[in-house]
Amino acid sequence: MNSTDLSVLKSALTWLQAGHLVAIATVAQTWGSAPRPVGSWLAIRDDGQVAGSVSGGCVEDDLISRVQTDILTRSTPEMVVYGVSQEEAARFGLPCGGNLRLLVEPKPELAILEQLLSSISNHQITRRSVNLLTGKSTLSSGNQNDDFILTDTEMRTTYGPRWRMIIIGAGQLSLYTADFALAADFEVIVIDPREEYIEGINRDDVSFMRGMPDDVLLELNVDSHTAVVALTHDPKLDDMALMEALKSPAFYVGALGSRKNTLKRKERLLEFDVNQEQVEKLHGPVGLHIGALTPPEIAVSILAEVIAVKYGIIVPKKS
């Protein structure tokens, strides 16, 4: 779940717990050019306050009006469609004549949403199924490969924890990498046991953890929504972290270093409790080859490669 939809979930919970009536709208289907992907959330409070977005602002005003005047009085979900005709698409400003289909739930269940937030916070991938006839929903274990499903009687959506980037080392390159990762909606954690870097990460948007990287990685429960990037250029720290990261379900593991040093690193790792298949998961030198020279340029190349791997794009092997 990205930070926007996670924020919507938290707002909806806060409003429900305070006694407000709340409707949740989910992007169920799109045609043409759509500004928000399927599964995106918008929460609408009974007084018209909103959290999130389903169209980037095109249809929200009309949807708020529909929710306040009609949908909140219902007990079952309502399917709302925008942009069926060219006139309506033009009226609501849908780009390129796109169409938008929204499932609006007027009575989301507080207990289910609380359990969903708890699961996401514990880095569990969770499947939410909504019965379109009754409005009741259930939760079950999910898989990151689950597809969004919409039928005449059911909507099934899978929610995972936020994508995380764990950075080993708190140097200048790490700070630039953290900035770009935050902009790309990653939760960022920096690990560095060295005394001289304690003051280097003093910011609210990045979690800084002291301790040996391998020990901290085990504590963090690295999952398939996590990227691990080793940037200290110190084998004593980077290699220890990589040994644990390569054995974990992390979707990306990368390390700073030349091609020559990367080959030596792989040889060292094979001498420890890491097998050949695990070692081949290592992206090194870290980042796409774009001719980057400065720390911010290298950080851009790192994020580009991480994002490509995140979305299943084949990254050229570095020889």
PDB file of C-alpha atoms in Angstrom:
ATOM      1  CA  MET A   1       0.000   0.000   0.000  1.00  0.00           C
ATOM      2  CA  ASN A   2       1.412   3.392  -0.940  1.00  0.00           C
ATOM      3  CA  SER A   3       1.575   6.250   1.554  1.00  0.00           C
ATOM      4  CA  THR A   4      -1.450   8.010   0.030  1.00  0.00           C
ATOM      5  CA  ASP A   5      -3.825   5.065   0.462  1.00  0.00           C
ATOM      6  CA  LEU A   6      -2.340   4.256   3.871  1.00  0.00           C
ATOM      7  CA  SER A   7      -3.115   7.835   4.904  1.00  0.00           C
ATOM      8  CA  VAL A   8      -6.689   7.388   3.613  1.00  0.00           C
ATOM      9  CA  LEU A   9      -7.091   4.235   5.695  1.00  0.00           C
ATOM     10  CA  LYS A  10      -5.837   6.005   8.831  1.00  0.00           C
ATOM     11  CA  SER A  11      -8.128   9.001   8.230  1.00  0.00           C
ATOM     12  CA  ALA A  12     -11.152   6.757   7.687  1.00  0.00           C
ATOM     13  CA  LEU A  13     -10.404   4.924  10.935  1.00  0.00           C
ATOM     14  CA  THR A  14     -10.015   8.162  12.876  1.00  0.00           C
ATOM     15  CA  TRP A  15     -13.337   9.472  11.544  1.00  0.00           C
ATOM     16  CA  LEU A  16     -15.215   6.237  12.224  1.00  0.00           C
ATOM     17  CA  GLN A  17     -13.789   6.010  15.741  1.00  0.00           C
ATOM     18  CA  ALA A  18     -14.970   9.586  16.362  1.00  0.00           C
ATOM     19  CA  GLY A  19     -18.531   8.615  15.374  1.00  0.00           C
ATOM     20  CA  HIS A  20     -18.689  10.064  11.853  1.00  0.00           C
ATOM     21  CA  LEU A  21     -20.402   8.399   8.924  1.00  0.00           C
ATOM     22  CA  VAL A  22     -17.790   7.553   6.295  1.00  0.00           C
ATOM     23  CA  ALA A  23     -17.903   6.221   2.744  1.00  0.00           C
ATOM     24  CA  ILE A  24     -14.895   4.658   1.028  1.00  0.00           C
ATOM     25  CA  ALA A  25     -14.615   4.831  -2.754  1.00  0.00           C
ATOM     26  CA  THR A  26     -12.301   2.406  -4.568  1.00  0.00           C
ATOM     27  CA  VAL A  27     -11.184   2.784  -8.181  1.00  0.00           C
ATOM     28  CA  ALA A  28     -12.651  -0.455  -9.542  1.00  0.00           C
ATOM     29  CA  GLN A  29     -12.094  -0.073 -13.275  1.00  0.00           C
ATOM     30  CA  THR A  30     -10.643   2.458 -15.708  1.00  0.00           C
ATOM     31  CA  TRP A  31     -10.663   2.931 -19.465  1.00  0.00           C
ATOM     32  CA  GLY A  32      -8.467   5.298 -21.410  1.00  0.00           C
ATOM     33  CA  SER A  33      -6.096   7.591 -19.544  1.00  0.00           C
ATOM     34  CA  ALA A  34      -6.719   7.412 -15.792  1.00  0.00           C
ATOM     35  CA  PRO A  35      -4.828   9.539 -13.243  1.00  0.00           C
ATOM     36  CA  ARG A  36      -5.259   7.024 -10.396  1.00  0.00           C
ATOM     37  CA  PRO A  37      -4.675   3.255 -10.640  1.00  0.00           C
ATOM     38  CA  VAL A  38      -7.195   0.515  -9.884  1.00  0.00           C
ATOM     39  CA  GLY A  39      -7.465  -0.053  -6.139  1.00  0.00           C
ATOM     40  CA  SER A  40      -6.860   3.596  -5.171  1.00  0.00           C
ATOM     41  CA  TRP A  41      -8.919   4.900  -2.250  1.00  0.00           C
ATOM     42  CA  LEU A  42     -10.892   8.018  -1.382  1.00  0.00           C
ATOM     43  CA  ALA A  43     -12.596   8.422   2.013  1.00  0.00           C
ATOM     44  CA  ILE A  44     -15.523  10.844   2.297  1.00  0.00           C
ATOM     45  CA  ARG A  45     -16.816  12.026   5.683  1.00  0.00           C
ATOM     46  CA  ASP A  46     -20.453  12.932   6.288  1.00  0.00           C
ATOM     47  CA  ASP A  47     -19.604  16.667   6.431  1.00  0.00           C
ATOM     48  CA  GLY A  48     -17.829  16.562   3.065  1.00  0.00           C
ATOM     49  CA  GLN A  49     -14.242  16.263   4.272  1.00  0.00           C
ATOM     50  CA  VAL A  50     -12.156  13.938   2.099  1.00  0.00           C
ATOM     51  CA  ALA A  51      -8.874  12.030   2.228  1.00  0.00           C
ATOM     52  CA  GLY A  52      -7.186  10.658  -0.880  1.00  0.00           C
ATOM     53  CA  SER A  53      -8.190  10.836  -4.518  1.00  0.00           C
ATOM     54  CA  VAL A  54      -9.756   8.711  -7.238  1.00  0.00           C
ATOM     55  CA  SER A  55      -9.346  11.015 -10.232  1.00  0.00           C
ATOM     56  CA  GLY A  56      -6.849  13.708  -9.331  1.00  0.00           C
ATOM     57  CA  GLY A  57      -9.729  16.125  -8.690  1.00  0.00           C
ATOM     58  CA  CYS A  58     -11.921  15.647 -11.787  1.00  0.00           C
ATOM     59  CA  VAL A  59     -14.939  13.931 -10.218  1.00  0.00           C
ATOM     60  CA  GLU A  60     -14.442  14.374  -6.494  1.00  0.00           C
ATOM     61  CA  ASP A  61     -16.876  17.296  -6.063  1.00  0.00           C
ATOM     62  CA  ASP A  62     -19.696  15.422  -7.781  1.00  0.00           C
ATOM     63  CA  LEU A  63     -18.912  12.239  -5.842  1.00  0.00           C
ATOM     64  CA  ILE A  64     -18.960  14.075  -2.504  1.00  0.00           C
ATOM     65  CA  SER A  65     -22.394  15.451  -3.364  1.00  0.00           C
ATOM     66  CA  ARG A  66     -23.697  11.988  -4.312  1.00  0.00           C
ATOM     67  CA  VAL A  67     -22.330  10.466  -1.119  1.00  0.00           C
ATOM     68  CA  GLN A  68     -23.834  13.145   1.142  1.00  0.00           C
ATOM     69  CA  THR A  69     -27.257  13.236  -0.492  1.00  0.00           C
ATOM     70  CA  ASP A  70     -27.784   9.563  -1.281  1.00  0.00           C
ATOM     71  CA  ILE A  71     -25.103   6.937  -0.843  1.00  0.00           C
ATOM     72  CA  LEU A  72     -24.505   7.425   2.912  1.00  0.00           C
ATOM     73  CA  THR A  73     -28.164   6.551   3.518  1.00  0.00           C
ATOM     74  CA  ARG A  74     -27.693   3.125   1.935  1.00  0.00           C
ATOM     75  CA  SER A  75     -26.457  -0.064   3.555  1.00  0.00           C
ATOM     76  CA  THR A  76     -24.877  -1.733   0.515  1.00  0.00           C
ATOM     77  CA  PRO A  77     -22.136  -0.642  -1.922  1.00  0.00           C
ATOM     78  CA  GLU A  78     -22.954   1.512  -4.916  1.00  0.00           C
ATOM     79  CA  MET A  79     -21.176   1.369  -8.298  1.00  0.00           C
ATOM     80  CA  VAL A  80     -20.662   4.888  -9.681  1.00  0.00           C
ATOM     81  CA  VAL A  81     -19.509   5.377 -13.285  1.00  0.00           C
ATOM     82  CA  TYR A  82     -18.082   8.560 -14.806  1.00  0.00           C
ATOM     83  CA  GLY A  83     -17.250   9.332 -18.427  1.00  0.00           C
ATOM     84  CA  VAL A  84     -19.602   6.958 -20.221  1.00  0.00           C
ATOM     85  CA  SER A  85     -20.285   9.586 -22.895  1.00  0.00           C
ATOM     86  CA  GLN A  86     -17.939  12.106 -24.510  1.00  0.00           C
ATOM     87  CA  GLU A  87     -20.049  14.895 -22.997  1.00  0.00           C
ATOM     88  CA  GLU A  88     -19.712  13.505 -19.488  1.00  0.00           C
ATOM     89  CA  ALA A  89     -15.986  12.862 -19.945  1.00  0.00           C
ATOM     90  CA  ALA A  90     -15.584  16.498 -21.018  1.00  0.00           C
ATOM     91  CA  ARG A  91     -17.784  17.711 -18.143  1.00  0.00           C
ATOM     92  CA  PHE A  92     -15.717  15.958 -15.496  1.00  0.00           C
ATOM     93  CA  GLY A  93     -12.384  16.665 -17.151  1.00  0.00           C
ATOM     94  CA  LEU A  94     -11.420  13.025 -17.593  1.00  0.00           C
ATOM     95  CA  PRO A  95      -8.257  13.037 -19.725  1.00  0.00           C
ATOM     96  CA  CYS A  96      -8.429  11.628 -23.255  1.00  0.00           C
ATOM     97  CA  GLY A  97     -12.097  10.733 -22.793  1.00  0.00           C
ATOM     98  CA  GLY A  98     -11.243   8.191 -20.096  1.00  0.00           C
ATOM     99  CA  ASN A  99     -13.899   6.384 -18.077  1.00  0.00           C
ATOM    100  CA  LEU A 100     -13.879   5.687 -14.372  1.00  0.00           C
ATOM    101  CA  ARG A 101     -15.817   3.084 -12.365  1.00  0.00           C
ATOM    102  CA  LEU A 102     -15.899   3.480  -8.586  1.00  0.00           C
ATOM    103  CA  LEU A 103     -17.201   1.148  -5.882  1.00  0.00           C
ATOM    104  CA  VAL A 104     -18.475   3.272  -2.996  1.00  0.00           C
ATOM    105  CA  GLU A 105     -18.961   1.562   0.378  1.00  0.00           C
ATOM    106  CA  PRO A 106     -21.265   3.588   2.665  1.00  0.00           C
ATOM    107  CA  LYS A 107     -20.839   1.378   5.713  1.00  0.00           C
ATOM    108  CA  PRO A 108     -17.175   0.210   5.935  1.00  0.00           C
ATOM    109  CA  GLU A 109     -16.677  -2.024   8.954  1.00  0.00           C
ATOM    110  CA  LEU A 110     -14.522  -0.436  11.634  1.00  0.00           C
ATOM    111  CA  ALA A 111     -13.187  -3.733  12.990  1.00  0.00           C
ATOM    112  CA  ILE A 112     -12.147  -4.904   9.525  1.00  0.00           C
ATOM    113  CA  LEU A 113     -10.327  -1.634   8.768  1.00  0.00           C
ATOM    114  CA  GLU A 114      -8.567  -1.755  12.154  1.00  0.00           C
ATOM    115  CA  GLN A 115      -7.432  -5.311  11.455  1.00  0.00           C
ATOM    116  CA  LEU A 116      -6.280  -4.307   7.954  1.00  0.00           C
ATOM    117  CA  LEU A 117      -4.150  -1.469   9.322  1.00  0.00           C
ATOM    118  CA  SER A 118      -2.660  -3.788  11.936  1.00  0.00           C
ATOM    119  CA  SER A 119      -1.746  -6.360   9.272  1.00  0.00           C
ATOM    120  CA  ILE A 120      -0.135  -3.747   7.023  1.00  0.00           C
ATOM    121  CA  SER A 121       1.798  -2.285   9.970  1.00  0.00           C
ATOM    122  CA  ASN A 122       3.136  -5.785  10.679  1.00  0.00           C
ATOM    123  CA  HIS A 123       4.290  -6.096   7.035  1.00  0.00           C
ATOM    124  CA  GLN A 124       1.692  -8.727   6.169  1.00  0.00           C
ATOM    125  CA  ILE A 125       0.183  -8.891   2.682  1.00  0.00           C
ATOM    126  CA  THR A 126      -3.577  -8.972   3.190  1.00  0.00           C
ATOM    127  CA  ARG A 127      -6.491  -9.701   0.851  1.00  0.00           C
ATOM    128  CA  ARG A 128      -9.781  -7.835   1.429  1.00  0.00           C
ATOM    129  CA  SER A 129     -12.930  -9.254  -0.150  1.00  0.00           C
ATOM    130  CA  VAL A 130     -16.094  -7.145  -0.299  1.00  0.00           C
ATOM    131  CA  ASN A 131     -19.491  -8.736  -0.949  1.00  0.00           C
ATOM    132  CA  LEU A 132     -21.247  -6.274  -3.271  1.00  0.00           C
ATOM    133  CA  LEU A 133     -24.681  -7.594  -2.342  1.00  0.00           C
ATOM    134  CA  THR A 134     -24.347  -7.231   1.437  1.00  0.00           C
ATOM    135  CA  GLY A 135     -21.453  -4.799   1.901  1.00  0.00           C
ATOM    136  CA  LYS A 136     -19.745  -7.196   4.302  1.00  0.00           C
ATOM    137  CA  SER A 137     -16.006  -7.738   3.927  1.00  0.00           C
ATOM    138  CA  THR A 138     -13.489 -10.345   5.031  1.00  0.00           C
ATOM    139  CA  LEU A 139      -9.695 -10.448   5.305  1.00  0.00           C
ATOM    140  CA  SER A 140      -7.323 -13.263   4.387  1.00  0.00           C
ATOM    141  CA  SER A 141      -3.633 -13.760   3.697  1.00  0.00           C
ATOM    142  CA  GLY A 142      -2.589 -12.376   0.332  1.00  0.00           C
ATOM    143  CA  ASN A 143       0.234 -12.632  -2.150  1.00  0.00           C
ATOM    144  CA  GLN A 144       2.042  -9.807  -3.929  1.00  0.00           C
ATOM    145  CA  ASN A 145       1.097 -11.436  -7.266  1.00  0.00           C
ATOM    146  CA  ASP A 146      -2.636 -11.358  -6.511  1.00  0.00           C
ATOM    147  CA  ASP A 147      -4.689  -9.534  -9.124  1.00  0.00           C
ATOM    148  CA  PHE A 148      -7.426  -7.011  -8.415  1.00  0.00           C
ATOM    149  CA  ILE A 149     -10.725  -8.842  -9.052  1.00  0.00           C
ATOM    150  CA  LEU A 150     -14.152  -7.352  -9.670  1.00  0.00           C
ATOM    151  CA  THR A 151     -17.238  -9.445 -10.440  1.00  0.00           C
ATOM    152  CA  ASP A 152     -20.977  -8.798 -10.222  1.00  0.00           C
ATOM    153  CA  THR A 153     -20.944  -9.950  -6.605  1.00  0.00           C
ATOM    154  CA  GLU A 154     -17.448  -9.368  -5.225  1.00  0.00           C
ATOM    155  CA  MET A 155     -14.429  -7.063  -5.197  1.00  0.00           C
ATOM    156  CA  ARG A 156     -11.072  -8.455  -4.048  1.00  0.00           C
ATOM    157  CA  THR A 157      -8.106  -6.188  -3.387  1.00  0.00           C
ATOM    158  CA  THR A 158      -4.689  -7.052  -2.001  1.00  0.00           C
ATOM    159  CA  TYR A 159      -2.915  -4.627   0.297  1.00  0.00           C
ATOM    160  CA  GLY A 160       0.707  -4.932   1.252  1.00  0.00           C
ATOM    161  CA  PRO A 161       3.007  -3.005   3.533  1.00  0.00           C
ATOM    162  CA  ARG A 162       4.651   0.159   2.249  1.00  0.00           C
ATOM    163  CA  TRP A 163       7.670  -0.379   0.043  1.00  0.00           C
ATOM    164  CA  ARG A 164      10.802   0.035   2.162  1.00  0.00           C
ATOM    165  CA  MET A 165      14.378   0.906   1.367  1.00  0.00           C
ATOM    166  CA  ILE A 166      16.993  -0.058   3.936  1.00  0.00           C
ATOM    167  CA  ILE A 167      20.255   1.796   3.374  1.00  0.00           C
ATOM    168  CA  ILE A 168      23.470   0.551   4.956  1.00  0.00           C
ATOM    169  CA  GLY A 169      25.657   3.541   5.788  1.00  0.00           C
ATOM    170  CA  ALA A 170      24.877   7.159   6.646  1.00  0.00           C
ATOM    171  CA  GLY A 171      27.278   8.990   4.331  1.00  0.00           C
ATOM    172  CA  GLN A 172      26.559  11.684   1.768  1.00  0.00           C
ATOM    173  CA  LEU A 173      25.456   9.246  -0.953  1.00  0.00           C
ATOM    174  CA  SER A 174      23.054   7.617   1.509  1.00  0.00           C
ATOM    175  CA  LEU A 175      21.417  10.967   2.236  1.00  0.00           C
ATOM    176  CA  TYR A 176      20.833  11.677  -1.455  1.00  0.00           C
ATOM    177  CA  THR A 177      19.557   8.131  -1.973  1.00  0.00           C
ATOM    178  CA  ALA A 178      17.193   8.553   0.973  1.00  0.00           C
ATOM    179  CA  ASP A 179      15.822  11.789  -0.502  1.00  0.00           C
ATOM    180  CA  PHE A 180      15.044  10.199  -3.861  1.00  0.00           C
ATOM    181  CA  ALA A 181      13.601   7.100  -2.187  1.00  0.00           C
ATOM    182  CA  LEU A 182      11.261   9.237  -0.086  1.00  0.00           C
ATOM    183  CA  ALA A 183      10.158  11.107  -3.210  1.00  0.00           C
ATOM    184  CA  ALA A 184       9.388   7.709  -4.796  1.00  0.00           C
ATOM    185  CA  ASP A 185       7.170   6.838  -1.793  1.00  0.00           C
ATOM    186  CA  PHE A 186       9.512   4.413  -0.025  1.00  0.00           C
ATOM    187  CA  GLU A 187       9.744   4.206   3.728  1.00  0.00           C
ATOM    188  CA  VAL A 188      13.462   4.751   4.418  1.00  0.00           C
ATOM    189  CA  ILE A 189      15.573   3.184   7.154  1.00  0.00           C
ATOM    190  CA  VAL A 190      19.302   3.921   7.485  1.00  0.00           C
ATOM    191  CA  ILE A 191      21.580   1.599   9.482  1.00  0.00           C
ATOM    192  CA  ASP A 192      25.054   2.623  10.640  1.00  0.00           C
ATOM    193  CA  PRO A 193      26.907   1.610  13.817  1.00  0.00           C
ATOM    194  CA  ARG A 194      29.741   4.145  13.409  1.00  0.00           C
ATOM    195  CA  GLU A 195      29.991   6.905  16.025  1.00  0.00           C
ATOM    196  CA  GLU A 196      31.077   9.534  13.504  1.00  0.00           C
ATOM    197  CA  TYR A 197      27.756   9.238  11.641  1.00  0.00           C
ATOM    198  CA  ILE A 198      25.397   9.542  14.600  1.00  0.00           C
ATOM    199  CA  GLU A 199      24.688  13.223  13.880  1.00  0.00           C
ATOM    200  CA  GLY A 200      24.499  12.694  10.112  1.00  0.00           C
ATOM    201  CA  ILE A 201      20.889  11.490  10.052  1.00  0.00           C
ATOM    202  CA  ASN A 202      18.870  13.891  12.147  1.00  0.00           C
ATOM    203  CA  ARG A 203      15.523  14.075  10.381  1.00  0.00           C
ATOM    204  CA  ASP A 204      11.957  13.037  11.013  1.00  0.00           C
ATOM    205  CA  ASP A 205      11.303  11.429   7.618  1.00  0.00           C
ATOM    206  CA  VAL A 206      14.101   8.832   7.894  1.00  0.00           C
ATOM    207  CA  SER A 207      14.480   6.155  10.578  1.00  0.00           C
ATOM    208  CA  PHE A 208      18.100   5.921  11.765  1.00  0.00           C
ATOM    209  CA  MET A 209      19.143   2.733  13.532  1.00  0.00           C
ATOM    210  CA  ARG A 210      22.493   2.112  15.191  1.00  0.00           C
ATOM    211  CA  GLY A 211      23.913  -1.391  15.430  1.00  0.00           C
ATOM    212  CA  MET A 212      25.607  -3.945  13.240  1.00  0.00           C
ATOM    213  CA  PRO A 213      23.708  -4.077   9.936  1.00  0.00           C
ATOM    214  CA  ASP A 214      23.259  -7.863   9.874  1.00  0.00           C
ATOM    215  CA  ASP A 215      21.712  -7.864  13.370  1.00  0.00           C
ATOM    216  CA  VAL A 216      19.417  -4.923  12.593  1.00  0.00           C
ATOM    217  CA  LEU A 217      18.268  -6.504   9.305  1.00  0.00           C
ATOM    218  CA  LEU A 218      17.160  -9.606  11.198  1.00  0.00           C
ATOM    219  CA  GLU A 219      15.212  -7.397  13.621  1.00  0.00           C
ATOM    220  CA  LEU A 220      13.508  -5.543  10.765  1.00  0.00           C
ATOM    221  CA  ASN A 221      12.046  -8.715   9.235  1.00  0.00           C
ATOM    222  CA  VAL A 222      13.035  -7.982   5.626  1.00  0.00           C
ATOM    223  CA  ASP A 223      10.196  -8.941   3.268  1.00  0.00           C
ATOM    224  CA  SER A 224       9.348  -8.906  -0.438  1.00  0.00           C
ATOM    225  CA  HIS A 225       8.468  -5.190  -0.265  1.00  0.00           C
ATOM    226  CA  THR A 226      11.983  -4.290   0.894  1.00  0.00           C
ATOM    227  CA  ALA A 227      15.070  -3.114  -1.004  1.00  0.00           C
ATOM    228  CA  VAL A 228      18.467  -3.269   0.714  1.00  0.00           C
ATOM    229  CA  VAL A 229      21.259  -1.011  -0.552  1.00  0.00           C
ATOM    230  CA  ALA A 230      24.753  -1.231   0.962  1.00  0.00           C
ATOM    231  CA  LEU A 231      26.615   2.064   0.538  1.00  0.00           C
ATOM    232  CA  THR A 232      29.358   2.221   3.193  1.00  0.00           C
ATOM    233  CA  HIS A 233      32.120   0.962   0.864  1.00  0.00           C
ATOM    234  CA  ASP A 234      33.413  -0.850   3.968  1.00  0.00           C
ATOM    235  CA  PRO A 235      33.381  -4.657   3.471  1.00  0.00           C
ATOM    236  CA  LYS A 236      33.156  -5.233   7.218  1.00  0.00           C
ATOM    237  CA  LEU A 237      29.752  -3.542   7.260  1.00  0.00           C
ATOM    238  CA  ASP A 238      28.448  -4.069   3.730  1.00  0.00           C
ATOM    239  CA  ASP A 239      29.297  -7.774   3.484  1.00  0.00           C
ATOM    240  CA  MET A 240      27.697  -8.601   6.826  1.00  0.00           C
ATOM    241  CA  ALA A 241      24.506  -6.866   5.743  1.00  0.00           C
ATOM    242  CA  LEU A 242      24.542  -8.505   2.318  1.00  0.00           C
ATOM    243  CA  MET A 243      24.852 -11.985   3.822  1.00  0.00           C
ATOM    244  CA  GLU A 244      21.488 -11.519   5.528  1.00  0.00           C
ATOM    245  CA  ALA A 245      19.848  -9.501   2.753  1.00  0.00           C
ATOM    246  CA  LEU A 246      20.639 -12.049   0.034  1.00  0.00           C
ATOM    247  CA  LYS A 247      19.082 -14.837   2.113  1.00  0.00           C
ATOM    248  CA  SER A 248      15.942 -12.774   2.695  1.00  0.00           C
ATOM    249  CA  PRO A 249      12.884 -12.256   0.421  1.00  0.00           C
ATOM    250  CA  ALA A 250      14.064  -8.689  -0.389  1.00  0.00           C
ATOM    251  CA  PHE A 251      13.048  -7.800  -3.959  1.00  0.00           C
ATOM    252  CA  TYR A 252      16.294  -5.877  -4.502  1.00  0.00           C
ATOM    253  CA  VAL A 253      19.774  -6.118  -2.983  1.00  0.00           C
ATOM    254  CA  GLY A 254      22.548  -3.848  -4.243  1.00  0.00           C
ATOM    255  CA  ALA A 255      26.008  -2.755  -3.151  1.00  0.00           C
ATOM    256  CA  LEU A 256      28.355   0.089  -4.011  1.00  0.00           C
ATOM    257  CA  GLY A 257      31.645  -0.857  -5.635  1.00  0.00           C
ATOM    258  CA  SER A 258      33.445  -1.312  -8.934  1.00  0.00           C
ATOM    259  CA  ARG A 259      32.917  -4.354 -11.159  1.00  0.00           C
ATOM    260  CA  LYS A 260      36.243  -5.753  -9.942  1.00  0.00           C
ATOM    261  CA  ASN A 261      35.313  -5.256  -6.286  1.00  0.00           C
ATOM    262  CA  THR A 262      31.866  -6.737  -6.897  1.00  0.00           C
ATOM    263  CA  LEU A 263      33.428  -9.954  -8.243  1.00  0.00           C
ATOM    264  CA  LYS A 264      35.686 -10.135  -5.188  1.00  0.00           C
ATOM    265  CA  ARG A 265      32.711  -9.511  -2.920  1.00  0.00           C
ATOM    266  CA  LYS A 266      30.741 -12.360  -4.513  1.00  0.00           C
ATOM    267  CA  GLU A 267      33.711 -14.688  -3.970  1.00  0.00           C
ATOM    268  CA  ARG A 268      33.870 -13.667  -0.307  1.00  0.00           C
ATOM    269  CA  LEU A 269      30.147 -14.171   0.192  1.00  0.00           C
ATOM    270  CA  LEU A 270      30.354 -17.707  -1.204  1.00  0.00           C
ATOM    271  CA  GLU A 271      32.824 -18.532   1.569  1.00  0.00           C
ATOM    272  CA  PHE A 272      30.084 -17.845   4.098  1.00  0.00           C
ATOM    273  CA  ASP A 273      26.505 -19.070   4.461  1.00  0.00           C
ATOM    274  CA  VAL A 274      25.379 -17.766   1.043  1.00  0.00           C
ATOM    275  CA  ASN A 275      24.912 -19.993  -2.005  1.00  0.00           C
ATOM    276  CA  GLN A 276      25.488 -19.256  -5.693  1.00  0.00           C
ATOM    277  CA  GLU A 277      21.824 -18.587  -6.453  1.00  0.00           C
ATOM    278  CA  GLN A 278      21.590 -16.096  -3.611  1.00  0.00           C
ATOM    279  CA  VAL A 279      24.815 -14.357  -4.621  1.00  0.00           C
ATOM    280  CA  GLU A 280      23.490 -13.866  -8.153  1.00  0.00           C
ATOM    281  CA  LYS A 281      20.679 -11.729  -6.708  1.00  0.00           C
ATOM    282  CA  LEU A 282      23.252  -9.040  -5.913  1.00  0.00           C
ATOM    283  CA  HIS A 283      23.087  -5.914  -8.079  1.00  0.00           C
ATOM    284  CA  GLY A 284      26.595  -4.572  -8.329  1.00  0.00           C
ATOM    285  CA  PRO A 285      27.852  -2.082  -9.058  1.00  0.00           C
ATOM    286  CA  VAL A 286      24.632  -0.688  -7.633  1.00  0.00           C
ATOM    287  CA  GLY A 287      22.472   1.415  -9.957  1.00  0.00           C
ATOM    288  CA  LEU A 288      21.779   1.654 -13.671  1.00  0.00           C
ATOM    289  CA  HIS A 289      24.738   2.558 -15.860  1.00  0.00           C
ATOM    290  CA  ILE A 290      23.913   6.155 -16.840  1.00  0.00           C
ATOM    291  CA  GLY A 291      27.404   7.646 -16.546  1.00  0.00           C
ATOM    292  CA  ALA A 292      26.671   8.982 -13.055  1.00  0.00           C
ATOM    293  CA  LEU A 293      29.644  10.618 -11.300  1.00  0.00           C
ATOM    294  CA  THR A 294      28.381  12.799  -8.439  1.00  0.00           C
ATOM    295  CA  PRO A 295      26.568  11.511  -5.323  1.00  0.00           C
ATOM    296  CA  PRO A 296      23.155  12.852  -6.429  1.00  0.00           C
ATOM    297  CA  GLU A 297      23.616  11.361  -9.917  1.00  0.00           C
ATOM    298  CA  ILE A 298      24.572   7.994  -8.427  1.00  0.00           C
ATOM    299  CA  ALA A 299      21.522   8.194  -6.156  1.00  0.00           C
ATOM    300  CA  VAL A 300      19.318   8.739  -9.216  1.00  0.00           C
ATOM    301  CA  SER A 301      20.844   5.670 -10.881  1.00  0.00           C
ATOM    302  CA  ILE A 302      20.216   3.599  -7.735  1.00  0.00           C
ATOM    303  CA  LEU A 303      16.555   4.587  -7.514  1.00  0.00           C
ATOM    304  CA  ALA A 304      16.087   3.995 -11.241  1.00  0.00           C
ATOM    305  CA  GLU A 305      17.351   0.433 -10.911  1.00  0.00           C
ATOM    306  CA  VAL A 306      15.350  -0.269  -7.745  1.00  0.00           C
ATOM    307  CA  ILE A 307      12.142   0.995  -9.356  1.00  0.00           C
ATOM    308  CA  ALA A 308      12.792  -1.028 -12.518  1.00  0.00           C
ATOM    309  CA  VAL A 309      13.214  -4.225 -10.474  1.00  0.00           C
ATOM    310  CA  LYS A 310      10.156  -3.356  -8.388  1.00  0.00           C
ATOM    311  CA  TYR A 311       8.024  -3.340 -11.533  1.00  0.00           C
ATOM    312  CA  GLY A 312       9.586  -6.421 -13.093  1.00  0.00           C
ATOM    313  CA  ILE A 313      11.630  -4.623 -15.748  1.00  0.00           C
ATOM    314  CA  ILE A 314      14.649  -6.628 -16.876  1.00  0.00           C
ATOM    315  CA  VAL A 315      17.834  -4.829 -15.838  1.00  0.00           C
ATOM    316  CA  PRO A 316      20.913  -5.449 -18.032  1.00  0.00           C
ATOM    317  CA  LYS A 317      23.618  -7.532 -16.379  1.00  0.00           C
ATOM    318  CA  LYS A 318      26.790  -5.619 -15.526  1.00  0.00           C
ATOM    319  CA  SER A 319      29.919  -7.288 -16.873  1.00  0.00           C
TER     320      SER A 319
END
